[in-house]
Coordinates of C-alpha atoms in Angstrom, one line a residue:
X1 CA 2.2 1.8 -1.6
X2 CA 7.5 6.9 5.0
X3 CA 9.7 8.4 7.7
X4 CA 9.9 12.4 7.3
X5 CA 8.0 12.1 4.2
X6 CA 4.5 13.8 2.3
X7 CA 3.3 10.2 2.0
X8 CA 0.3 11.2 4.7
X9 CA -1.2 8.4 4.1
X10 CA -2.6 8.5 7.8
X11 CA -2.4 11.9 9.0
X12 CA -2.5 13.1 12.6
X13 CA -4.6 16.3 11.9
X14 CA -6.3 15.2 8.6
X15 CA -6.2 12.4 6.0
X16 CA -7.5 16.2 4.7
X17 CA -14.9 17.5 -25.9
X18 CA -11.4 15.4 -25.8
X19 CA -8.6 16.8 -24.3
X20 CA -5.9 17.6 -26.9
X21 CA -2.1 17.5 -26.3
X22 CA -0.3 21.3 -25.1
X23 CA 3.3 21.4 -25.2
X24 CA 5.7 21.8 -22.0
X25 CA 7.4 25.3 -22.0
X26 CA 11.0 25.0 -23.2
X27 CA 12.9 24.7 -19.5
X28 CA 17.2 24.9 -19.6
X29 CA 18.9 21.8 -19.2
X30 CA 15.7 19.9 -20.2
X31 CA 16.1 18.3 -23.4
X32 CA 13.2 16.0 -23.2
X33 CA 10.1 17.7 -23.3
X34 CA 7.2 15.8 -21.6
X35 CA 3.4 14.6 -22.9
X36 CA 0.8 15.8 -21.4
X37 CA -3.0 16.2 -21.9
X38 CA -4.4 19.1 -21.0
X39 CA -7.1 19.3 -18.3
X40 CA -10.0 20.9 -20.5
X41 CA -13.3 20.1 -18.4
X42 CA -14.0 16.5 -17.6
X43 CA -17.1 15.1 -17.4
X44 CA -18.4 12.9 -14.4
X45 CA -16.9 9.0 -14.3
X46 CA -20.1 6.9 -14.6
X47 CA -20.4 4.0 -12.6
X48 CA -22.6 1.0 -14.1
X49 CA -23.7 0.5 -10.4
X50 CA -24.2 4.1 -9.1
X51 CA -25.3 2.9 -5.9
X52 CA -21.6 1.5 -5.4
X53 CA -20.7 5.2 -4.2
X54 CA -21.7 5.3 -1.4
X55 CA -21.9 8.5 1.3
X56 CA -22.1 6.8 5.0
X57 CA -20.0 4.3 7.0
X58 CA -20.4 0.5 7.5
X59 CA -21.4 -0.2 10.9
X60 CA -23.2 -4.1 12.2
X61 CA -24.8 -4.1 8.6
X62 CA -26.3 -0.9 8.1
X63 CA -24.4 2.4 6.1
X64 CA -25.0 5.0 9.1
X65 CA -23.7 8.9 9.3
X66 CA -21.9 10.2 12.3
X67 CA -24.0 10.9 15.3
X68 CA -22.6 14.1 14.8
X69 CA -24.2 15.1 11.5
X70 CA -20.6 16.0 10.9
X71 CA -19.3 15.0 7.0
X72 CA -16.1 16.2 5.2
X73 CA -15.9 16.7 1.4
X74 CA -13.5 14.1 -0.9
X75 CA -12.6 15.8 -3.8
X76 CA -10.6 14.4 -7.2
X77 CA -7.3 14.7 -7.0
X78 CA -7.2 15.3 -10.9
X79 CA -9.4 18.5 -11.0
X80 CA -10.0 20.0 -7.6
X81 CA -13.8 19.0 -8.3
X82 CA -15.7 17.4 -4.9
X83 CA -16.5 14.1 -5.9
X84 CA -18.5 13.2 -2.7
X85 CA -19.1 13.5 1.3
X86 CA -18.4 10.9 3.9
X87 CA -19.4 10.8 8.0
X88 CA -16.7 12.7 9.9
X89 CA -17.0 9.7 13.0
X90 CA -15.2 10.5 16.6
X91 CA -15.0 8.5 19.2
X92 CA -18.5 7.5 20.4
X93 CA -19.0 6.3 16.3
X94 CA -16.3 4.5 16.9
X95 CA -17.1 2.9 19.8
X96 CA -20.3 1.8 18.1
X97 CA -18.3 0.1 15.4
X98 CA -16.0 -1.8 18.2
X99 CA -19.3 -2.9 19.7
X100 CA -21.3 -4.5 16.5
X101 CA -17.3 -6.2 15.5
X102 CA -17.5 -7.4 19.5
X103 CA -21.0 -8.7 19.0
X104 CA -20.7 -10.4 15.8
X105 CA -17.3 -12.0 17.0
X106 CA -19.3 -14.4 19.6
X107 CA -20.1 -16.1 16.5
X108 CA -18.0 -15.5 13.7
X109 CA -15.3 -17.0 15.5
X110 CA -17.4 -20.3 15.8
X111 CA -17.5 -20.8 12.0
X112 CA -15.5 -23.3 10.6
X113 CA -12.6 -22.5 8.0
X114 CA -14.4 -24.3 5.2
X115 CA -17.7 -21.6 6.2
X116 CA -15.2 -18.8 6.3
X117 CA -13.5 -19.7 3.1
X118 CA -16.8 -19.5 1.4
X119 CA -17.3 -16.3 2.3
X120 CA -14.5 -15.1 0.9
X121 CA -14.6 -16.8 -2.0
X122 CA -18.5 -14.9 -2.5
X123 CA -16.8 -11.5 -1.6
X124 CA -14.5 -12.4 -4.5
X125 CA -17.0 -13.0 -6.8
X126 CA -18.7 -9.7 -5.8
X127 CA -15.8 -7.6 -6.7
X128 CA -15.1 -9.8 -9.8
X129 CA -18.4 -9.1 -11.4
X130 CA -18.2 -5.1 -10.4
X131 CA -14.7 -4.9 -11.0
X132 CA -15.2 -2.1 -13.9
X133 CA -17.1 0.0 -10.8
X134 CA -14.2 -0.4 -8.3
X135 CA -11.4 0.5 -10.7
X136 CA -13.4 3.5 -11.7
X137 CA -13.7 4.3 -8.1
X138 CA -10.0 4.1 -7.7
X139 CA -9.3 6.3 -10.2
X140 CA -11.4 8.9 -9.4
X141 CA -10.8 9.4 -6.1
X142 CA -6.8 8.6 -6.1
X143 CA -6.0 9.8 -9.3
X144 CA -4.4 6.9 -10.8
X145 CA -4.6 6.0 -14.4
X146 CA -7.4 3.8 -15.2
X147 CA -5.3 0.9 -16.4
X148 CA -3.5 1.0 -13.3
X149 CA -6.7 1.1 -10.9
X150 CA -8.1 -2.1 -13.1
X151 CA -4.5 -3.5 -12.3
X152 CA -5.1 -2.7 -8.5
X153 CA -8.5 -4.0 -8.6
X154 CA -7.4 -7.5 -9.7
X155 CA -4.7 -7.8 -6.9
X156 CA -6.9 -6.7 -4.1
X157 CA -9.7 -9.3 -4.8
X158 CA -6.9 -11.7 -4.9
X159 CA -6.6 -11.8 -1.4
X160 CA -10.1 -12.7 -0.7
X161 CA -9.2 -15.2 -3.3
X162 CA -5.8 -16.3 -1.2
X163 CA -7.5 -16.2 1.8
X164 CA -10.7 -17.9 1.0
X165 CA -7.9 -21.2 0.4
X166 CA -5.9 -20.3 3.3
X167 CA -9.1 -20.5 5.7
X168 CA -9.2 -24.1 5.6
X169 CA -5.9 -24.7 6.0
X170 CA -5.1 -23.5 9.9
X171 CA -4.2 -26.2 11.9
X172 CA -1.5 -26.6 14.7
X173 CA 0.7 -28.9 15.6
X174 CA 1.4 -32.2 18.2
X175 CA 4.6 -31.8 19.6
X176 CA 6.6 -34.8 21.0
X177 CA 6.6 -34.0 25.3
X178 CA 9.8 -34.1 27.0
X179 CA 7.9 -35.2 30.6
X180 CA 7.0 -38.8 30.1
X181 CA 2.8 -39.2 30.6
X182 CA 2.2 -35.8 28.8
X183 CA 1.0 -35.0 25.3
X184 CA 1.4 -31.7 24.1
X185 CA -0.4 -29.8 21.2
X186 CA -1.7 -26.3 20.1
X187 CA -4.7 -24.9 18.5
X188 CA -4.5 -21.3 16.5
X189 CA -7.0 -19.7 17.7
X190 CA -8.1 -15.9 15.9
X191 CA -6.7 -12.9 17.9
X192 CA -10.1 -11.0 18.1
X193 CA -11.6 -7.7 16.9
X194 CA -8.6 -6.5 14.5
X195 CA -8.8 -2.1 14.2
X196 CA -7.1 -2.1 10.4
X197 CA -5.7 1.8 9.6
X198 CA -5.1 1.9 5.7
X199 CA -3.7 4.4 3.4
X200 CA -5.3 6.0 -0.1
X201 CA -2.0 5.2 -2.3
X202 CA -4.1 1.7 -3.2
X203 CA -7.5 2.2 -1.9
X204 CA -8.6 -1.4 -2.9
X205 CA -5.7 -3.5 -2.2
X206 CA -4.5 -2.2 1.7
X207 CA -7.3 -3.1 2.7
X208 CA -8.2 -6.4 1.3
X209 CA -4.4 -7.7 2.4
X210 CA -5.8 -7.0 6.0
X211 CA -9.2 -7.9 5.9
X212 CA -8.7 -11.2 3.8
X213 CA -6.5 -12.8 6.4
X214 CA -8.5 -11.0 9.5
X215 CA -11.8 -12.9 8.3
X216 CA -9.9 -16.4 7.3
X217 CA -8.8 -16.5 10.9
X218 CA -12.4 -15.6 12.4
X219 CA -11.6 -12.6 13.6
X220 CA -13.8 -9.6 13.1
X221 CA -12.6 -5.8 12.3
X222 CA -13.1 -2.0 12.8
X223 CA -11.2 -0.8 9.4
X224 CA -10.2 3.3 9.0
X225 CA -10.0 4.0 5.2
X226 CA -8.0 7.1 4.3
X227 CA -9.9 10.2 4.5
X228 CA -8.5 11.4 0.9
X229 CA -10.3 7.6 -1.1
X230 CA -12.7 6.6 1.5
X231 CA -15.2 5.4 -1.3
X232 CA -13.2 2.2 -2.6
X233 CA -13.4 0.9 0.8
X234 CA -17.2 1.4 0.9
X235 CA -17.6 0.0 -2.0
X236 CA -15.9 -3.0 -0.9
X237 CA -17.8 -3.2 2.5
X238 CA -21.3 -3.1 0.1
X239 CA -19.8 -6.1 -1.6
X240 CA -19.2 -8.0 1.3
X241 CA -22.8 -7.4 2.6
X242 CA -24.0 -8.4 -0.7
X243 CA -21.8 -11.6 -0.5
X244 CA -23.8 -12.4 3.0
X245 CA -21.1 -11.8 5.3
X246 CA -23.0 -11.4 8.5
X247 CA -23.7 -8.1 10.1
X248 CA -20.7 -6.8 12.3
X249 CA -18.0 -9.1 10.8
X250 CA -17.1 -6.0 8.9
X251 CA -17.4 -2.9 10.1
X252 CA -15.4 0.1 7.7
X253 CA -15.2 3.7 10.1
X254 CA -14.4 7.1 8.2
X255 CA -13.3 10.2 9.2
X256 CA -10.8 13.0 7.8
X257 CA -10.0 15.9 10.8
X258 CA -11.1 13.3 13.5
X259 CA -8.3 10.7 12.4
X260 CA -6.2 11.0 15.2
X261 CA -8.6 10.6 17.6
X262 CA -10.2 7.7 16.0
X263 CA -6.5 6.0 15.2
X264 CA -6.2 6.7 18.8
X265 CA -9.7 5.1 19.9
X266 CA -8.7 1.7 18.3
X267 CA -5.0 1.7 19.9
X268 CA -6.0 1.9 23.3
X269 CA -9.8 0.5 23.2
X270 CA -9.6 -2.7 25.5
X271 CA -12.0 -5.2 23.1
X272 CA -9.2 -4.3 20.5
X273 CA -6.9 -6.9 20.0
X274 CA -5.1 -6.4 17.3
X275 CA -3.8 -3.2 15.3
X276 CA -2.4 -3.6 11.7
X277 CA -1.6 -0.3 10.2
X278 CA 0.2 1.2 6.8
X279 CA 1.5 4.4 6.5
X280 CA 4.5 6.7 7.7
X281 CA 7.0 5.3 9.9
X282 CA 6.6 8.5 12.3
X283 CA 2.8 7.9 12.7
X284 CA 3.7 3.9 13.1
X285 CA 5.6 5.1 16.1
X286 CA 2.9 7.1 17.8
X287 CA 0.3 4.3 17.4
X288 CA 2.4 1.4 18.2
X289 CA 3.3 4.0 21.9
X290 CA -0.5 4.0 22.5
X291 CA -0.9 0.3 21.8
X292 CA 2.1 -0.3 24.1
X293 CA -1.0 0.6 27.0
X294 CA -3.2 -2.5 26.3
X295 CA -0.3 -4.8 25.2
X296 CA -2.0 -5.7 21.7
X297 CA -1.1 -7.8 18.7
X298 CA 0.4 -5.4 16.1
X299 CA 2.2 -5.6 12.9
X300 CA 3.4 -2.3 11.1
X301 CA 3.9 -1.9 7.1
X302 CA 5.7 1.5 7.2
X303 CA 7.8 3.7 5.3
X304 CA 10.6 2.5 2.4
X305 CA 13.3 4.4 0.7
X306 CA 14.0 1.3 -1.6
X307 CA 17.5 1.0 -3.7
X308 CA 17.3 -0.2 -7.5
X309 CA 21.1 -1.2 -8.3
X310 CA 22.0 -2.3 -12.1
X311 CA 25.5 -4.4 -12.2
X312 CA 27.3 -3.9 -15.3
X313 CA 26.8 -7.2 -15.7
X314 CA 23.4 -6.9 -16.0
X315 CA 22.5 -9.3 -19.1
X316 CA 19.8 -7.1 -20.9
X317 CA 19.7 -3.5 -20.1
X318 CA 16.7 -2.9 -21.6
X319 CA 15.1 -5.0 -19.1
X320 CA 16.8 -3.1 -16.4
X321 CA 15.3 -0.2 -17.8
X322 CA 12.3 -1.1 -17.9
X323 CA 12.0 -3.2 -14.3
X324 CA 12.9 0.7 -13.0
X325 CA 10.4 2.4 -14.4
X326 CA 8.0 0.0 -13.8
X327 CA 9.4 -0.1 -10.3
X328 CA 9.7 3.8 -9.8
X329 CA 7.3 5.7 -11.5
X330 CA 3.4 3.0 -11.1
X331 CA 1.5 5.4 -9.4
X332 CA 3.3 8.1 -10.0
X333 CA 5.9 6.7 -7.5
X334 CA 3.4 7.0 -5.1
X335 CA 3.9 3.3 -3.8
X336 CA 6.3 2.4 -0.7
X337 CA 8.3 -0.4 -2.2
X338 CA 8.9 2.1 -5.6
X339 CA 12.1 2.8 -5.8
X340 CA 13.8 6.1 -4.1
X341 CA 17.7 5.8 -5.1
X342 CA 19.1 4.4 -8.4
X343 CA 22.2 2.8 -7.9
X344 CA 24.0 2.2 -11.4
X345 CA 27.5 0.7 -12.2
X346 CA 30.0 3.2 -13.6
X347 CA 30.6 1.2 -17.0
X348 CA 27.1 1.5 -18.0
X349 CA 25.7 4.3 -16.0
X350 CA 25.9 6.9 -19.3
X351 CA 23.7 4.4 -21.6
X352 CA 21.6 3.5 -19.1
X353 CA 20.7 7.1 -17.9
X354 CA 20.0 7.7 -21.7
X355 CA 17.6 5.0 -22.4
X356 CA 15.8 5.0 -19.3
X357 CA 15.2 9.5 -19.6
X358 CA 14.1 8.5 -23.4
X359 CA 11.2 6.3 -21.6
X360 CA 10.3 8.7 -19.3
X361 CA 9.8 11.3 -21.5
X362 CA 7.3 9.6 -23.4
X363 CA 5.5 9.1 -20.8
X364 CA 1.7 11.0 -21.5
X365 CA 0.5 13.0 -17.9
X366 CA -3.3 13.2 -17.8
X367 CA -6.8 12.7 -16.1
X368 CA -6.6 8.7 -15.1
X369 CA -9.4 8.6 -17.1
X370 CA -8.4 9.9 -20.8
X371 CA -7.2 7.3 -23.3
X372 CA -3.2 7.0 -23.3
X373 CA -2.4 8.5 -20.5
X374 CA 0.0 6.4 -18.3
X375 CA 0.7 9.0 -15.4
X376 CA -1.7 11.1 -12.8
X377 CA -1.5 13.4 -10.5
X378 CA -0.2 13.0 -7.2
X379 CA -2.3 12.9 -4.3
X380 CA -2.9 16.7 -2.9
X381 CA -0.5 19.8 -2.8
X382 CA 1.6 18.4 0.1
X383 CA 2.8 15.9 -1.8
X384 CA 4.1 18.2 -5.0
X385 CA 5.2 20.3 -2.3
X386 CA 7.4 17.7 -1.0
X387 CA 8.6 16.4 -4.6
X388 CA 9.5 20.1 -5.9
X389 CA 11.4 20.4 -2.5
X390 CA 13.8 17.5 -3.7
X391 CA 13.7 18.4 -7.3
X392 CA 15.1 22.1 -6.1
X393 CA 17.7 20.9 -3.1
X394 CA 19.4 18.0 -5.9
X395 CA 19.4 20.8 -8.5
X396 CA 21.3 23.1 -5.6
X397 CA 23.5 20.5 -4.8
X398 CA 25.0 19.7 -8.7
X399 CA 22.2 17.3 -10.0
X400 CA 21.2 17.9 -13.6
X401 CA 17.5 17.4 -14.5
X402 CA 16.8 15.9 -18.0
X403 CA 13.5 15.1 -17.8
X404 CA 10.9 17.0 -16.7
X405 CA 11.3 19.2 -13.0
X406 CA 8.3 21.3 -13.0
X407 CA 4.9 21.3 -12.2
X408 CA 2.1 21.2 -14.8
X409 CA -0.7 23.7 -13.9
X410 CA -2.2 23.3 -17.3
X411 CA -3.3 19.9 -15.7
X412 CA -4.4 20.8 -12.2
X413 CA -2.7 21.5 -9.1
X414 CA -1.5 17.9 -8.0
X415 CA 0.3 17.2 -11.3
X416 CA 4.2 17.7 -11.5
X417 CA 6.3 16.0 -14.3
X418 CA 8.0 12.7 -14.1
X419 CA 11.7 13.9 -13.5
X420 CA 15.0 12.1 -13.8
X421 CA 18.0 13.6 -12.3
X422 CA 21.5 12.7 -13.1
X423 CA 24.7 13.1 -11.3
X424 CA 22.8 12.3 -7.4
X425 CA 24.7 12.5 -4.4
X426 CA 24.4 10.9 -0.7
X427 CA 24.1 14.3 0.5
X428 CA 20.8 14.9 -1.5
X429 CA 17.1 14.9 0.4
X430 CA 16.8 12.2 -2.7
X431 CA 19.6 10.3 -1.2
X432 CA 18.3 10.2 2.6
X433 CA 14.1 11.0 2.4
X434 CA 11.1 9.1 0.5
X435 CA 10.4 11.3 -2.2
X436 CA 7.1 9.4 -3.0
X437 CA 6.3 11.0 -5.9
X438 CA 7.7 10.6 -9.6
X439 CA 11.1 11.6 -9.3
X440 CA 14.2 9.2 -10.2
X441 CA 17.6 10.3 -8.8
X442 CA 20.2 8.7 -10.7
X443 CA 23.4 7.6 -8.5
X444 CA 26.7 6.4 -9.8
X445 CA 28.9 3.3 -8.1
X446 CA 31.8 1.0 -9.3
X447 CA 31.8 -2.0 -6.8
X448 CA 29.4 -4.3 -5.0
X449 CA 31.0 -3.6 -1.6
X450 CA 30.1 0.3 -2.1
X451 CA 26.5 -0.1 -3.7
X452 CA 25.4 -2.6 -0.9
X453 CA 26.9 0.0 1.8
X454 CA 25.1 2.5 0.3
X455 CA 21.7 1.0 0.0
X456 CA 21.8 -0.5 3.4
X457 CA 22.8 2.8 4.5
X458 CA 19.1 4.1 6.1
X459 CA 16.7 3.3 8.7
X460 CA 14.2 1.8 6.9
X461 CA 14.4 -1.5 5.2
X462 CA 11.0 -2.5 3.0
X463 CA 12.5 -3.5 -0.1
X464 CA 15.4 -3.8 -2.6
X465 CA 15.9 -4.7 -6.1
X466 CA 19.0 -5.1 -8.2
X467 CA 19.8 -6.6 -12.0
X468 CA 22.7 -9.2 -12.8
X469 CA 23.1 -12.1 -14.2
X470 CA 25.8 -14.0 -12.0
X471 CA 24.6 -16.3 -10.3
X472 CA 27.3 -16.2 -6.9
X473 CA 26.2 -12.5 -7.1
X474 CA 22.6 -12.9 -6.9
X475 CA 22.8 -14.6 -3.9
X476 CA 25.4 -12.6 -2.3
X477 CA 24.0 -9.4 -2.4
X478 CA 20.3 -10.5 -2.2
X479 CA 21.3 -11.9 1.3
X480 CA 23.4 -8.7 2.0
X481 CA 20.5 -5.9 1.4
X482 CA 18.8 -4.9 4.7
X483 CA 15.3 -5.4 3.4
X484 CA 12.3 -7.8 3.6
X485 CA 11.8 -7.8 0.4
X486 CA 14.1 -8.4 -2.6
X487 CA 13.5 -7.8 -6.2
X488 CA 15.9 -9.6 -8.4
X489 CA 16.0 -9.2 -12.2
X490 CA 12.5 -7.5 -11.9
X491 CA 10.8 -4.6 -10.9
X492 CA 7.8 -5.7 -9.5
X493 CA 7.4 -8.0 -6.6
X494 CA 3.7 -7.6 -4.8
X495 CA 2.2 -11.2 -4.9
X496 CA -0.9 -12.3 -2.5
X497 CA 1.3 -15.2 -2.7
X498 CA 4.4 -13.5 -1.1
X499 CA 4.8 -12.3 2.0
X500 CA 4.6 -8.8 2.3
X501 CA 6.7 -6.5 4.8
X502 CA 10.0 -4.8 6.0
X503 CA 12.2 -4.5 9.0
X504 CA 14.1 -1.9 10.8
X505 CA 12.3 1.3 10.8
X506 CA 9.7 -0.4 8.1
X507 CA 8.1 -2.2 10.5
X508 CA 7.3 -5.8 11.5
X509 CA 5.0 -8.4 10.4
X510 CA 4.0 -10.5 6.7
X511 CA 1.1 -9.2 4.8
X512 CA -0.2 -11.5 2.2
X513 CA 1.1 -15.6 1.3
X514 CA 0.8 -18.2 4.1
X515 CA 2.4 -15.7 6.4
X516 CA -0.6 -13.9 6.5
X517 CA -3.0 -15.5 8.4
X518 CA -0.6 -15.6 10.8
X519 CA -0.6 -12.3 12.1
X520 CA -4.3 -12.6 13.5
X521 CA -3.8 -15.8 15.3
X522 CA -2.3 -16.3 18.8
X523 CA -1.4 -20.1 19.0
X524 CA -2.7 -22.0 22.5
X525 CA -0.7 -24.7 23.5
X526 CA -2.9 -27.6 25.5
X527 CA -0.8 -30.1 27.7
X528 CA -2.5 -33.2 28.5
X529 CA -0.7 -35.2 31.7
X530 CA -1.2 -38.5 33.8
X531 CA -0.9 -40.6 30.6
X532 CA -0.3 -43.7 31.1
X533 CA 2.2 -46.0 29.0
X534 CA 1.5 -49.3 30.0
X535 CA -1.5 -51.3 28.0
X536 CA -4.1 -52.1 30.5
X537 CA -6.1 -55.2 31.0

């Protein structure tokens, strides 16, 4: 999809009959009783391609297990049920995978953009035709509503879509010398092996915004997918062999206690050029201090604590309404540009709070996989650890919960109920930490000067939104927000097309859109002298 938050999306120990409707036990204060299916005994996803799940790790061409023997168990988030076991690599695996990427990069980096765009154009069409498989994947190993996954499954093969048109496209530049006799130009060149650490919030999609633009540039990679969804990422990595990507180009490492150490093994490993990583700004810290050693190309997508602000002159609210859930509650709020704080105007902020608690409490909470449901689980017991936390400390501090506030153990362990909260306050963990989970705090402001304090008023900066419809005030206070990214008048703003990142304590960098590319490219500039002006003869 953050700085002190649950989001573990890169750990440094470990990545570690029909169901019929049961209604939520009658809670004070909460006049809006959520859906929910009840968790009754599911049976086994089928995949139409069973062979797509897939129990080793991608290394030069060939699925391998640790040298170790070693394997750690993935289980669904949904029902506490092992789905699976993948290799527990180390070090020496890893080195392994560094070696085939080094190997294979004497070559790949010799193919043209037009070969390299056809590639990816075949790994498209791969994940295209088994698209069903992979958003079946996706949900079962994330916990994510089917629709959603299918959703997720069409933007990640997007990149390889993007990229496949971008590859062609790299060129540099003649640039007019000042020193008369010289001609000066550049080349983009790619950066070299990429290491690529991705999260499990969208096991599909993190990983095709970095390996899309890695391969376009002819670089080749050693990618880490989340210990808690490694299987997406496999899945992917068998499509790309079946698209004829040569052995080594990708290379896809997995591990769950032995992260650290092999996040550690790609940040200081010397044929390791490159380091793109998403996750929690804390963790982006410690990897970027051990990539410091060998100088290397990074760029960080880290944590968000986005602000959704709705003027009073906002010209539909229902649209407003429904940008924020959209924005705060798609995967369960498990997404870093979903947004944390809810800024809304005074005049309005009593309707608004209404309509938008009446969505939320129709809202059906289920396995991904049942028909209707529109919410899962959230991703392990940290997480509703960390949301029940909030919930409790705004309820402490004078917020009122209308919706939902409690977990759902009828469901499973992982599931807590969408929750909105009215009446939030700066001094709320709401107010100051990434909840990442499905909680909305509701926050009340009357003027532009004080909302765009407030939202500017953290360390992070990945994205903003906010609704109006005057015109001098959508660009005012879309150039005013402290963010890389800016939602105006929607909800939703993830693109291939559109560049992709944050700044401050976000990180650094553009993921996806022409920008892309750019990030695994150094640029060599070539300076020709002793030309001569003068026609000869």
């Amino acid at each position: 999809m953050a700085s002190s938050c649950i989001r573990s999306r890169f750990s440094l120990v470990s990545s570690i009959a029909r169901a019929r409707p049961s209604p939520v036990p009658h809670i004070p204060f909460r006049p809006f009783p959520l859906k929910f299916v009840a968790n009754m005994g599911h049976n086994v996803p089928k995949l139409n391609d069973p062979s797509l799940l897939i129990e080793k790790s991608y290394v030069d061409g060939e699925w391998v297990d640790a040298a170790s023997g070693e394997t750690f168990e993935v289980e669904d988030p949904s029902t506490g049920k092992k789905i699976a076991s993948c290799p527990e690599f180390n070090k020496q695996d890893t080195d392994k995978a560094i070696a085939a990427a080094e190997e294979a990069l004497k070559s790949w980096r010799k193919t043209t953009g037009r070969e390299r765009a056809t590639y990816l154009r075949k790994w498209y069409d791969e994940v295209q035709k088994n698209a069903a498989d992979i958003a079946t994947l996706i949900t079962w190993e994330n916990g994510k509503p089917l629709n959603d996954a299918k959703g997720e499954t069409a933007y990640a093969s997007n990149f390889f879509l993007w990229f496949s048109e971008e590859a062609a496209h790299i060129h540099g530049d003649t640039i007019p010398a000042s020193v008369p006799g010289n001609r000066v130009q550049t080349i983009k060149q790619p950066v070299g092996i990429c290491g690529l650490i991705t999260p499990w919030n969208f096991p599909a999609a993190m990983i095709t915004r970095k390996i899309g633009p890695a391969l376009a540039a002819g670089c080749t990679v050693v990618a880490k997918s989340p210990g808690e969804t490694p299987f997406t990422a496999n899945a992917l990595a068998e499509l790309s062999r079946r698209a004829g990507i040569p052995k080594g180009v990708v290379n896809i490492v997995t591990a769950s206690k032995n992260t650290a150490e092999v996040g550690e093994t790609l940040t200081t490993d010397t044929r390791i050029k490159k380091i793109s990583f998403t996750g929690s700004t804390g963790v982006g810290k410690l990897l970027m201090k051990q990539a410091a050693g060998t100088m290397k190309k990074v760029s960080w997508e880290l944590g968000g604590n986005a602000a959704f602000i709705v003027f009073d002159d906002c010209a539909d609210l229902d649209a407003a309404v429904a940008g924020a859930i959209a924005c705060k509650f798609r995967s369960s709020g498990q997404t870093c540009v979903c947004a944390n704080r809810l800024y809304v105007q005074d005049g309005i902020y009593d309707k608004f709070a209404e309509k938008f608690a009446a969505k939320v409490k129709d809202f059906k909470v289920g396995y991904g996989f049942d028909d209707g449901v529109t919410h899962g689980p959230v991703i392990h017991d940290r997480a509703v650890s960390k949301v029940e936390a909030h919930v409790k400390d705004a309820e402490k501090k004078g917020g009122k919960v209308v919706v939902g506030g409690q977990k759902l153990p009828d469901l499973g362990s992982n599931f807590y109920a969408p929750t909105v909260i009215t009446g939030v306050t700066n001094d709320m963990q709401l107010s100051n930490e990434e909840t990442f989970g499905p909680v909305a705090g509701l926050f009340r402001f009357k003027t532009e000067k004080e909302v765009v304090k407030l939202a500017n008023d953290s360390p992070v900066g990945l994205a903003g939104y906010f609704y109006s419809s005057n015109v001098n005030r959508i660009y005012r206070v879309a150039e005013a927000l402290e963010v890389g990214m800016v939602g105006v008048n929607t909800g939703l703003i993830s693109d291939a097309a559109a560049p992709f990142g944050g700044v401050k304590e976000s990180g650094f960098g553009r993921e996806g859109s022409k920008y892309g590319v750019e990030e695994y490219m150094i640029i060599k500039t070539i300076t020709i002298g002793g030309i001569e002006s003068e026609l000869q003869g």
